[in-house]
Short mmCIF file of C-alpha atoms and ligand atoms in Angstrom, two decimals:
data_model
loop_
_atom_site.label_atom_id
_atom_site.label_comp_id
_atom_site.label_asym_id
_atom_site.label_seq_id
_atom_site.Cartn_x
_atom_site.Cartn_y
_atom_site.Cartn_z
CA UNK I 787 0.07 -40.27 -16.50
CA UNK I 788 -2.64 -38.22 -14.63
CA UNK I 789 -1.44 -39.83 -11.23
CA UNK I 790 2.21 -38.66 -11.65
CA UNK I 791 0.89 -34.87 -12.96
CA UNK I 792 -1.45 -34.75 -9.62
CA UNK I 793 1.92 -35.52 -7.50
CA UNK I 794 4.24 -33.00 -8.73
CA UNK I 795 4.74 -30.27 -5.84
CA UNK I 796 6.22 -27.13 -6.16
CA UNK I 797 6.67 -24.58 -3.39
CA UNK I 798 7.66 -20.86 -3.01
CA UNK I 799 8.01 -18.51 -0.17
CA UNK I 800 8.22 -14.49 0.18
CA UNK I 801 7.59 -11.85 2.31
CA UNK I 802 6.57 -7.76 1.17
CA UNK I 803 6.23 -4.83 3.20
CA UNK I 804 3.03 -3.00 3.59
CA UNK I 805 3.30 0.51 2.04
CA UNK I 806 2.05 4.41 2.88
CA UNK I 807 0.49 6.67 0.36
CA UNK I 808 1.73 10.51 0.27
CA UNK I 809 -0.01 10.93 -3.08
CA UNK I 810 -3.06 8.88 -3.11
CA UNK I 811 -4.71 6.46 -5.72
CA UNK I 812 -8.17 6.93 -5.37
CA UNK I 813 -10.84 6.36 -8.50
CA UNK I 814 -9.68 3.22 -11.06
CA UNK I 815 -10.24 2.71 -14.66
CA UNK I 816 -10.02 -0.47 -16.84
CA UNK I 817 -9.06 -3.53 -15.05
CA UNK I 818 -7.48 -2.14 -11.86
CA UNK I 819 -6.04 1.00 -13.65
CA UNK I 820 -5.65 4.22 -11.37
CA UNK I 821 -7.22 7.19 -12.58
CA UNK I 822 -4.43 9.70 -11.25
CA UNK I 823 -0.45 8.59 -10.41
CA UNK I 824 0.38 7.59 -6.35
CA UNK I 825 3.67 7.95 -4.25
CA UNK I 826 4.36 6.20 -1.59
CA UNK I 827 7.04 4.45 0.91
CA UNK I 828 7.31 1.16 2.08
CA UNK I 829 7.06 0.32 5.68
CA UNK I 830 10.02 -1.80 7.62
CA UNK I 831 8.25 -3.20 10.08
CA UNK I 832 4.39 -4.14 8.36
CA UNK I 833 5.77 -7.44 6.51
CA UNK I 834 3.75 -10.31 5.00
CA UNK I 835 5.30 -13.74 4.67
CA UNK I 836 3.55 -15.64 2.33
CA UNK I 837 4.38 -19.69 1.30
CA UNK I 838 2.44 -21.61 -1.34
CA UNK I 839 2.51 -25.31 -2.72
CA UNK I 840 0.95 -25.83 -6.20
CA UNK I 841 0.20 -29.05 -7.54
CA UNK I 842 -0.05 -29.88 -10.49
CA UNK I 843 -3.48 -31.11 -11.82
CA UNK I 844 -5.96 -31.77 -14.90
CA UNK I 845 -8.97 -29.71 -14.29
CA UNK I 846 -9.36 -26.01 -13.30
CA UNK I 847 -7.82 -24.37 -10.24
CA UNK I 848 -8.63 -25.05 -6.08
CA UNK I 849 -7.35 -22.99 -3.92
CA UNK I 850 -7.08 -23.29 -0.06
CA UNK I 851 -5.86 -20.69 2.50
CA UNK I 852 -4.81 -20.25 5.86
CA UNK I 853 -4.02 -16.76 7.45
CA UNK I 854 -1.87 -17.36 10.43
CA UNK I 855 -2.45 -21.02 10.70
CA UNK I 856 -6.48 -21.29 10.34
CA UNK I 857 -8.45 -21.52 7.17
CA UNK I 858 -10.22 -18.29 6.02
CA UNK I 859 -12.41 -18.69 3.04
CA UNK I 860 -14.01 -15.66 3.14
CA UNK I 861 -10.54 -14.70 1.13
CA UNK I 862 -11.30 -16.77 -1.46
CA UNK I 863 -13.40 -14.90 -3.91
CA UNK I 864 -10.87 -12.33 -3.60
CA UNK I 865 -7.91 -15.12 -4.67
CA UNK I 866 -10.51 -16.52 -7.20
CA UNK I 867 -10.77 -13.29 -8.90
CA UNK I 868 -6.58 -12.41 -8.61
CA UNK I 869 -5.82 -15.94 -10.63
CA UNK I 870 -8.77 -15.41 -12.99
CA UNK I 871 -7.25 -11.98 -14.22
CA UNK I 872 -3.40 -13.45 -13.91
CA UNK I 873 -3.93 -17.01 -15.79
CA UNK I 874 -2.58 -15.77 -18.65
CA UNK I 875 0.39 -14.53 -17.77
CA UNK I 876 0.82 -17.59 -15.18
CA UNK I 877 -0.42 -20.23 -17.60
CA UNK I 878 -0.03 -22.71 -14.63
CA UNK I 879 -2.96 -21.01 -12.55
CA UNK I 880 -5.37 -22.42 -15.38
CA UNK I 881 -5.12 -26.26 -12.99
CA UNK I 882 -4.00 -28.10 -10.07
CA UNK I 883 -4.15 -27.07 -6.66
CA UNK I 884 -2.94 -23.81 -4.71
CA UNK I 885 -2.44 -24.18 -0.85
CA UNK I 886 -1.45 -20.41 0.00
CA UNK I 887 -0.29 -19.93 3.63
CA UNK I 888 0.02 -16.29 5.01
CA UNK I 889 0.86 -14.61 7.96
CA UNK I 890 1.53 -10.50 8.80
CA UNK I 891 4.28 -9.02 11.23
CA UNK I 892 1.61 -6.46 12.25
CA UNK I 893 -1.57 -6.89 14.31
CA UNK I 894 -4.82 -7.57 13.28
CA UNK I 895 -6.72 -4.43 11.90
CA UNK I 896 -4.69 -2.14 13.55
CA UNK I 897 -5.62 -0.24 9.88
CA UNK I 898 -2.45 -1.37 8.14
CA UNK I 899 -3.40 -2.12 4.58
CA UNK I 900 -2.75 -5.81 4.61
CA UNK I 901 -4.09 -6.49 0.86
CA UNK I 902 -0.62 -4.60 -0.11
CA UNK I 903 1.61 -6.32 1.55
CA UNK I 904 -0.22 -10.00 0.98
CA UNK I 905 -1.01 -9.45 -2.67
CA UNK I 906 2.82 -8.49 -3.50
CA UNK I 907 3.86 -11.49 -1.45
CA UNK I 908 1.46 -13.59 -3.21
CA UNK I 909 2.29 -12.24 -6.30
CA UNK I 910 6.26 -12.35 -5.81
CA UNK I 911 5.50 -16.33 -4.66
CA UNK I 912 3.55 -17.05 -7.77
CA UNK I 913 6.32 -15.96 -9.90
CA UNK I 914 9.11 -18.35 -8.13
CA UNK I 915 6.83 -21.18 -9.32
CA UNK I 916 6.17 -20.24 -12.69
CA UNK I 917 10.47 -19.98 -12.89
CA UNK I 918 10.52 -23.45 -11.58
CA UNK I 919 8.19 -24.46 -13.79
CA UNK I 920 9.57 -22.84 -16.79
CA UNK I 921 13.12 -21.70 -15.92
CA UNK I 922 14.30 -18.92 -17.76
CA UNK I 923 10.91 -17.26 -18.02
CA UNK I 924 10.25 -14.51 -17.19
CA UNK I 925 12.37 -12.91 -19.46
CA UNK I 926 10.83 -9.36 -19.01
CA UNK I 927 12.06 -6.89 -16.07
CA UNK I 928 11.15 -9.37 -13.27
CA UNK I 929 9.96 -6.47 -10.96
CA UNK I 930 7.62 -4.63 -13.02
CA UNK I 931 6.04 -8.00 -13.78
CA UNK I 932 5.74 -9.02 -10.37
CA UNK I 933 4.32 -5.54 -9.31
CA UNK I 934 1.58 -5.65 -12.89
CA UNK I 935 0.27 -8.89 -11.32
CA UNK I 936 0.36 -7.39 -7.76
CA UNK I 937 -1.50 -4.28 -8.90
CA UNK I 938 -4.38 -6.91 -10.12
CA UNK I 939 -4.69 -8.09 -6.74
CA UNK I 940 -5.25 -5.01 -5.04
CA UNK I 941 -4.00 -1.37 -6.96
CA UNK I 942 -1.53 -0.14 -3.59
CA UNK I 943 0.00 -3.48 -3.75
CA UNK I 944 2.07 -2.71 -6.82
CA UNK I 945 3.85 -0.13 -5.10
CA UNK I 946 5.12 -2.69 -2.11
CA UNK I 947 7.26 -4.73 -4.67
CA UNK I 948 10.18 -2.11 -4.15
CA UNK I 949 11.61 -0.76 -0.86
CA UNK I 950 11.69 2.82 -0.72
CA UNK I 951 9.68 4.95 -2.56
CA UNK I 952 7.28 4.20 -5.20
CA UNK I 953 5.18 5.80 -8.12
CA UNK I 954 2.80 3.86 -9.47
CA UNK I 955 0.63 5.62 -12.80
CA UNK I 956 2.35 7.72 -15.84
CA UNK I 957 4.04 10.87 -15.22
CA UNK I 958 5.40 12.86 -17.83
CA UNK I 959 9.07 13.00 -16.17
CA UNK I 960 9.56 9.48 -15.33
CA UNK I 961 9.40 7.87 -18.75
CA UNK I 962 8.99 3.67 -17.51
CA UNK I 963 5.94 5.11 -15.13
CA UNK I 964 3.36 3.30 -15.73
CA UNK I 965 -0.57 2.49 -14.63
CA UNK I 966 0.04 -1.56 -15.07
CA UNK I 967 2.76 -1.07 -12.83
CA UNK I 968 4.95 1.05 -10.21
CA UNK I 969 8.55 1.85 -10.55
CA UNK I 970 11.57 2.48 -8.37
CA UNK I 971 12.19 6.31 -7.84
CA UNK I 972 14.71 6.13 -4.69
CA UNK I 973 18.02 7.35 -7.14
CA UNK I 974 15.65 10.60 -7.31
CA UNK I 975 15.13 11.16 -3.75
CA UNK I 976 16.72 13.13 -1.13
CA UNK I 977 18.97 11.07 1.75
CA UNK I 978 16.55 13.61 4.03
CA UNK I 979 13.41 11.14 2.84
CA UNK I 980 14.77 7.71 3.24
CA UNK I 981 15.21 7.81 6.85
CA UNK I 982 11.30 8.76 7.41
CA UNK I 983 9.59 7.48 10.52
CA UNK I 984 5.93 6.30 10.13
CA UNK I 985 4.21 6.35 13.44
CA UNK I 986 0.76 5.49 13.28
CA UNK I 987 -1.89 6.05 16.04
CA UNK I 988 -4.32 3.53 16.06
CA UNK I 989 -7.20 5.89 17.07
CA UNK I 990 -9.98 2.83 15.80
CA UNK I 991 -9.28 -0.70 15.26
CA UNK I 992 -11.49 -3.19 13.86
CA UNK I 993 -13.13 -3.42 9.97
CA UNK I 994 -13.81 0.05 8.24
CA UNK I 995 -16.88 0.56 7.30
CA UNK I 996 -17.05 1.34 3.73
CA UNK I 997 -14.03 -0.68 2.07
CA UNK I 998 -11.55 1.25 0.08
CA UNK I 999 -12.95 -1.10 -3.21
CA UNK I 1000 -16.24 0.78 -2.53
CA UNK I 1001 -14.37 4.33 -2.38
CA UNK I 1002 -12.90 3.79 -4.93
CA UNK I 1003 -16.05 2.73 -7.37
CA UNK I 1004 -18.09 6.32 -5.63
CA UNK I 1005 -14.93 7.81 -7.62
CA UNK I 1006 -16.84 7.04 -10.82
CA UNK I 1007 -19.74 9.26 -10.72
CA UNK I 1008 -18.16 11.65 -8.17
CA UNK I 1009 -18.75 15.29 -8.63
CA UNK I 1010 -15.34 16.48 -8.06
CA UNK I 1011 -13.47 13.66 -10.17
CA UNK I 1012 -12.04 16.36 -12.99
CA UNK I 1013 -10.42 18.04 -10.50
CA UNK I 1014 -9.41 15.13 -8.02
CA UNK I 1015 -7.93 13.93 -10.93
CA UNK I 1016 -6.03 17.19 -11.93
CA UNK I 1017 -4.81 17.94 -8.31
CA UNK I 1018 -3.51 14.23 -8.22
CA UNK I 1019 -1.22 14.99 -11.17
CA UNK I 1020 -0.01 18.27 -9.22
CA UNK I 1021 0.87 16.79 -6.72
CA UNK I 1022 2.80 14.13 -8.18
CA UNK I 1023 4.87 16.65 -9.85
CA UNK I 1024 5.26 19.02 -6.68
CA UNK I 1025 5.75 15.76 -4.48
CA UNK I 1026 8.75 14.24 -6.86
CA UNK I 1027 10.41 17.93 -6.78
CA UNK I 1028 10.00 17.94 -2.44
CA UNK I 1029 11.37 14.38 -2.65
CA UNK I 1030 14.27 14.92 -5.36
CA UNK I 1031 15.70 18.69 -3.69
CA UNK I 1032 14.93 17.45 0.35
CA UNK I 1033 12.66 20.03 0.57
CA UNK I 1034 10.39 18.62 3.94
CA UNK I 1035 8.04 22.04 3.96
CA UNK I 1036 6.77 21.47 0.45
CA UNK I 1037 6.74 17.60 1.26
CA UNK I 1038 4.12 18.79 4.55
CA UNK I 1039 2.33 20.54 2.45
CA UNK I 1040 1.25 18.02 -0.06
CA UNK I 1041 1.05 15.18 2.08
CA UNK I 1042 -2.18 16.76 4.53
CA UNK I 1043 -3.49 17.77 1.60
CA UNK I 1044 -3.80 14.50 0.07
CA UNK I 1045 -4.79 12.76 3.54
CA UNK I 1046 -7.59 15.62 4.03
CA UNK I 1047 -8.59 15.30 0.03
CA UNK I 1048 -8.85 11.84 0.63
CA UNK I 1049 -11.63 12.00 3.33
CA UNK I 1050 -13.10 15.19 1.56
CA UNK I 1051 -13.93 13.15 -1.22
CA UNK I 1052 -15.36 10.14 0.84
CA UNK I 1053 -17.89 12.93 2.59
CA UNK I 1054 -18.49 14.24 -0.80
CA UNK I 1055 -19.05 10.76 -2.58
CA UNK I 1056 -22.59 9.88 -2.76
CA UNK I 1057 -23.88 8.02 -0.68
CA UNK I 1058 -21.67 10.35 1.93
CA UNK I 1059 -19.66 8.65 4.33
CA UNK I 1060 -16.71 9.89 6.82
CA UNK I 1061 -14.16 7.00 8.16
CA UNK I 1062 -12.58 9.76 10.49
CA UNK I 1063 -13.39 9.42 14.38
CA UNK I 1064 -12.96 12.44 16.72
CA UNK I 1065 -10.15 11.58 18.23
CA UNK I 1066 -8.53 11.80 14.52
CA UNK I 1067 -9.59 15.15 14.16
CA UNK I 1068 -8.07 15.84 17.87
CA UNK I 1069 -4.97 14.19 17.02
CA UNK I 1070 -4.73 16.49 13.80
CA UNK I 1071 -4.96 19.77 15.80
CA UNK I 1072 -2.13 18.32 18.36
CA UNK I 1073 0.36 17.57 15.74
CA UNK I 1074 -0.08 20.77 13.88
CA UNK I 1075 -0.16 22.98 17.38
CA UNK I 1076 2.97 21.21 18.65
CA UNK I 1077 5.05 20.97 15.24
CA UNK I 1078 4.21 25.13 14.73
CA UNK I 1079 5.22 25.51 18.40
CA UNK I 1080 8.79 23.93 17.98
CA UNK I 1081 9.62 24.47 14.38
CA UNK I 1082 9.98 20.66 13.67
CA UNK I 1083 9.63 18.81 10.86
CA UNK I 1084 6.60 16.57 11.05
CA UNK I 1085 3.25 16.04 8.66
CA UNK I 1086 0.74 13.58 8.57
CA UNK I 1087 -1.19 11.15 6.29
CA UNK I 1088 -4.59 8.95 6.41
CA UNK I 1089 -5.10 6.60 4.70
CA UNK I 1090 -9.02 5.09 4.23
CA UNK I 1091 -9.71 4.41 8.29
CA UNK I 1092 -9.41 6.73 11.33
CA UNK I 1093 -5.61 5.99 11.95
CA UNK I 1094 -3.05 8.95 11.35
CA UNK I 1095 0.50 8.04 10.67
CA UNK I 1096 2.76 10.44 11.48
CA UNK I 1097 5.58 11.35 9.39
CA UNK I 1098 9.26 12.97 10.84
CA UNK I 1099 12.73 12.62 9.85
CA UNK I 1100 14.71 9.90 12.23
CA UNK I 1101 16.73 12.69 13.47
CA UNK I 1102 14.04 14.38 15.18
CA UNK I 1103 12.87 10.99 17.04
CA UNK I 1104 13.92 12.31 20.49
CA UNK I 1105 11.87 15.13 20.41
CA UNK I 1106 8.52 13.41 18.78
CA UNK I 1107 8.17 9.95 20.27
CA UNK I 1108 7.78 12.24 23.67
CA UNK I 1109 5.17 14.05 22.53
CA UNK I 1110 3.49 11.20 21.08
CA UNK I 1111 3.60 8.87 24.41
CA UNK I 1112 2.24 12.19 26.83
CA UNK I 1113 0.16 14.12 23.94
CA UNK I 1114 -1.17 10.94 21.22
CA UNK I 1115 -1.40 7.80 22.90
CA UNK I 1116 -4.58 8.96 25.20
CA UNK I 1117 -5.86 9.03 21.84
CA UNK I 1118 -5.50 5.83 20.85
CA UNK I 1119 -7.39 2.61 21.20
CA UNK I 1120 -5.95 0.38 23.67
CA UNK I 1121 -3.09 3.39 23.72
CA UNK I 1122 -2.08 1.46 20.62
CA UNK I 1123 1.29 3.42 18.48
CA UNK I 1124 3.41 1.17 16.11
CA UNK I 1125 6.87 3.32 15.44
CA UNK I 1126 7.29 1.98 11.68
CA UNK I 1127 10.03 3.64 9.45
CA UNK I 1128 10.67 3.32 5.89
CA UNK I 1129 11.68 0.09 4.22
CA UNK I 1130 15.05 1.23 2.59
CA UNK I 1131 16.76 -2.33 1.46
C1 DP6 B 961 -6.52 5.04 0.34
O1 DP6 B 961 -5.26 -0.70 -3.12
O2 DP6 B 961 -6.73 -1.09 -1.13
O3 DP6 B 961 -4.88 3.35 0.60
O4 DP6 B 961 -7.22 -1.79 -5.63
O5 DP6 B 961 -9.47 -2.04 -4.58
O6 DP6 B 961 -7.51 -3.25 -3.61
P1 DP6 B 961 -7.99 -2.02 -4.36
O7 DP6 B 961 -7.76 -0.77 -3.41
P2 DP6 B 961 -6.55 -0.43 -2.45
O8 DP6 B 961 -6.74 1.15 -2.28
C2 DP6 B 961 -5.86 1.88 -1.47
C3 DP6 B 961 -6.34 3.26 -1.32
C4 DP6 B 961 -5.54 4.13 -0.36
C5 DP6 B 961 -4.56 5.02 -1.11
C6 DP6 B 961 -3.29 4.39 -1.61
O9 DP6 B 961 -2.76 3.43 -1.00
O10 DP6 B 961 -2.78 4.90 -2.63
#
């Protein structure tokens, strides 16, 4: 009996896009609960592809996994902890053997959050085997379930289940938000934001310093959490009005104030830190001297690393990428851009 149990395979493939913050999640509660409501889009080009094989077995759960070919168990406590909190929605994760394979369409810590994009693959994966196992099940909204078990992998992933734009946490005017999982919101936004261009400098590769997991837990004592908090909501609600009327002034204005909140709160946190290099700073003052110069449309966002992404309307591509390749690149490390857009099917 146990031999024919250890031989059943079952296999599942699927791929997620990496995602960009405009509002920011920053501070949890609970298990993996935000403390204030995030927006953000998903990126076309900054895709995971994730396959697994389970097999069934009698005694607890092994994992294995290989990032782009080659074993990398320094993931594994990470993966250990994702099926702990998930076995009971996935009874199948309580045995047998998980061989998870994973590979990303963008480099190697060029500062694209790959824990977004892999954690919504894996999580997406994970749910074509429990169907196989079980078919008919689940029979909740398939989505929102994929992105609640996402979310418990890493928070920003639960926002890369959907293309478009996402808002993960409750808001008042979107009654299915929720902090277990994100929603859809791209029937509420403006043709002028899905066509967005994301191009992000790559002022510092290479590990950040203090992980986002530890920003996040110097939210929990942090002096200014009340009003990170309140500001959060505000700009939510002043984000989804830019979004819903096309309104890309108002949009500007929220989104550098999140990206310099952000890093305000990191040199505020205690221990102090700054992620920001000056070349970021220099790259700031560029943008903002050229954009007031020519009247374009064109903002800015950081996420928790050096990089800035740059944020424009396709339509004014001809004039931007220009100024990027004389102005930006020299910037750069390695003179590394990547010219993402949003992720719109
Ligand atoms: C600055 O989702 O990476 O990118 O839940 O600990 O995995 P964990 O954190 P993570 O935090 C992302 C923080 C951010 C802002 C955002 O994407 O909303």
């Amino acid at each position: 009996m146990a031999n024919s149990i250890e031989t059943e395979l079952y296999t599942a493939k699927a791929s997620a896009p990496s995602n960009i913050a405009i509002v920011k999640y920053w501070g949890k509660k609970g298990i993996q609960e935000p403390v204030n409501p995030s927006v953000s889009f998903s990126l076309s080009k900054a895709l995971s592809h994730t396959s697994i094989t389970y097999t069934r077995g009698l005694d607890g759960l092994t994992i294995d996994f290989l990032f782009e070919g080659k074993t990398k168990a320094s993931f594994l406590p990470k993966l250990n902890t994702f099926t702990d909190r998930i076995a009971d929605y996935l009874p199948f994760l309580k045995t047998g053997h998980l061989k998870i394979e994973s590979s990303n369409t963008f480099p190697h810590s060029s500062g694209i959050a790959s824990s977004a994009s892999s954690m919504a693959a894996l999580a997406k994966a994970l749910i074509e085997i429990q169907m196989q196992l079980r078919p008919g099940e689940p029979n909740l909204n398939k989505e929102q379930l994929i992105s609640n078990l996402a979310r418990l992998g890493s928070g920003s992933a639960c926002r890369s289940v959907y293309s478009g734009w996402a808002l993960w946490g409750t808001n008042d005017n979107y009654k299915e938000s929720s902090n277990n999982h994100a929603i859809s919101i791209n029937k509420q936004v403006h043709a002028n934001f899905m066509n967005l261009q994301d191009s992000i400098l790559v002022i510092r590769k290479g590990a950040k310093a203090v992980s986002s997991t530890v920003g996040h837990q110097l939210m929990d004592n942090h002096p200014y959490r009340e009003g990170r908090i309140k500001q959060a909501n505000k700009n939510t609600n002043d984000l989804l009005k830019a979004l819903n009327e096309g309104d890309f002034d108002a949009f500007a204005s929220i989104c550098e104030e999140e990206a310099l909140s952000l890093h305000g709160l990191m040199m505020s946190s205690s221990p102090a830190y700054t992620l920001l290099a000056p070349e970021s700073l220099r790259a700031i003052k560029r943008i903002k001297k050229f954009r007031d110069h020519h009247h374009i449309p064109m903002t800015f966002t950081i996420d928790a690393g050096p990089n800035i992404h740059i944020i424009y309307p396709a339509t004014h591509k001809k004039v931007i990428v220009p100024f990027i390749n004389e102005h930006l690149v020299p910037l750069c490390e390695n003179g590394e851009v990547i010219f993402d857009q949003i992720m719109t099917e």
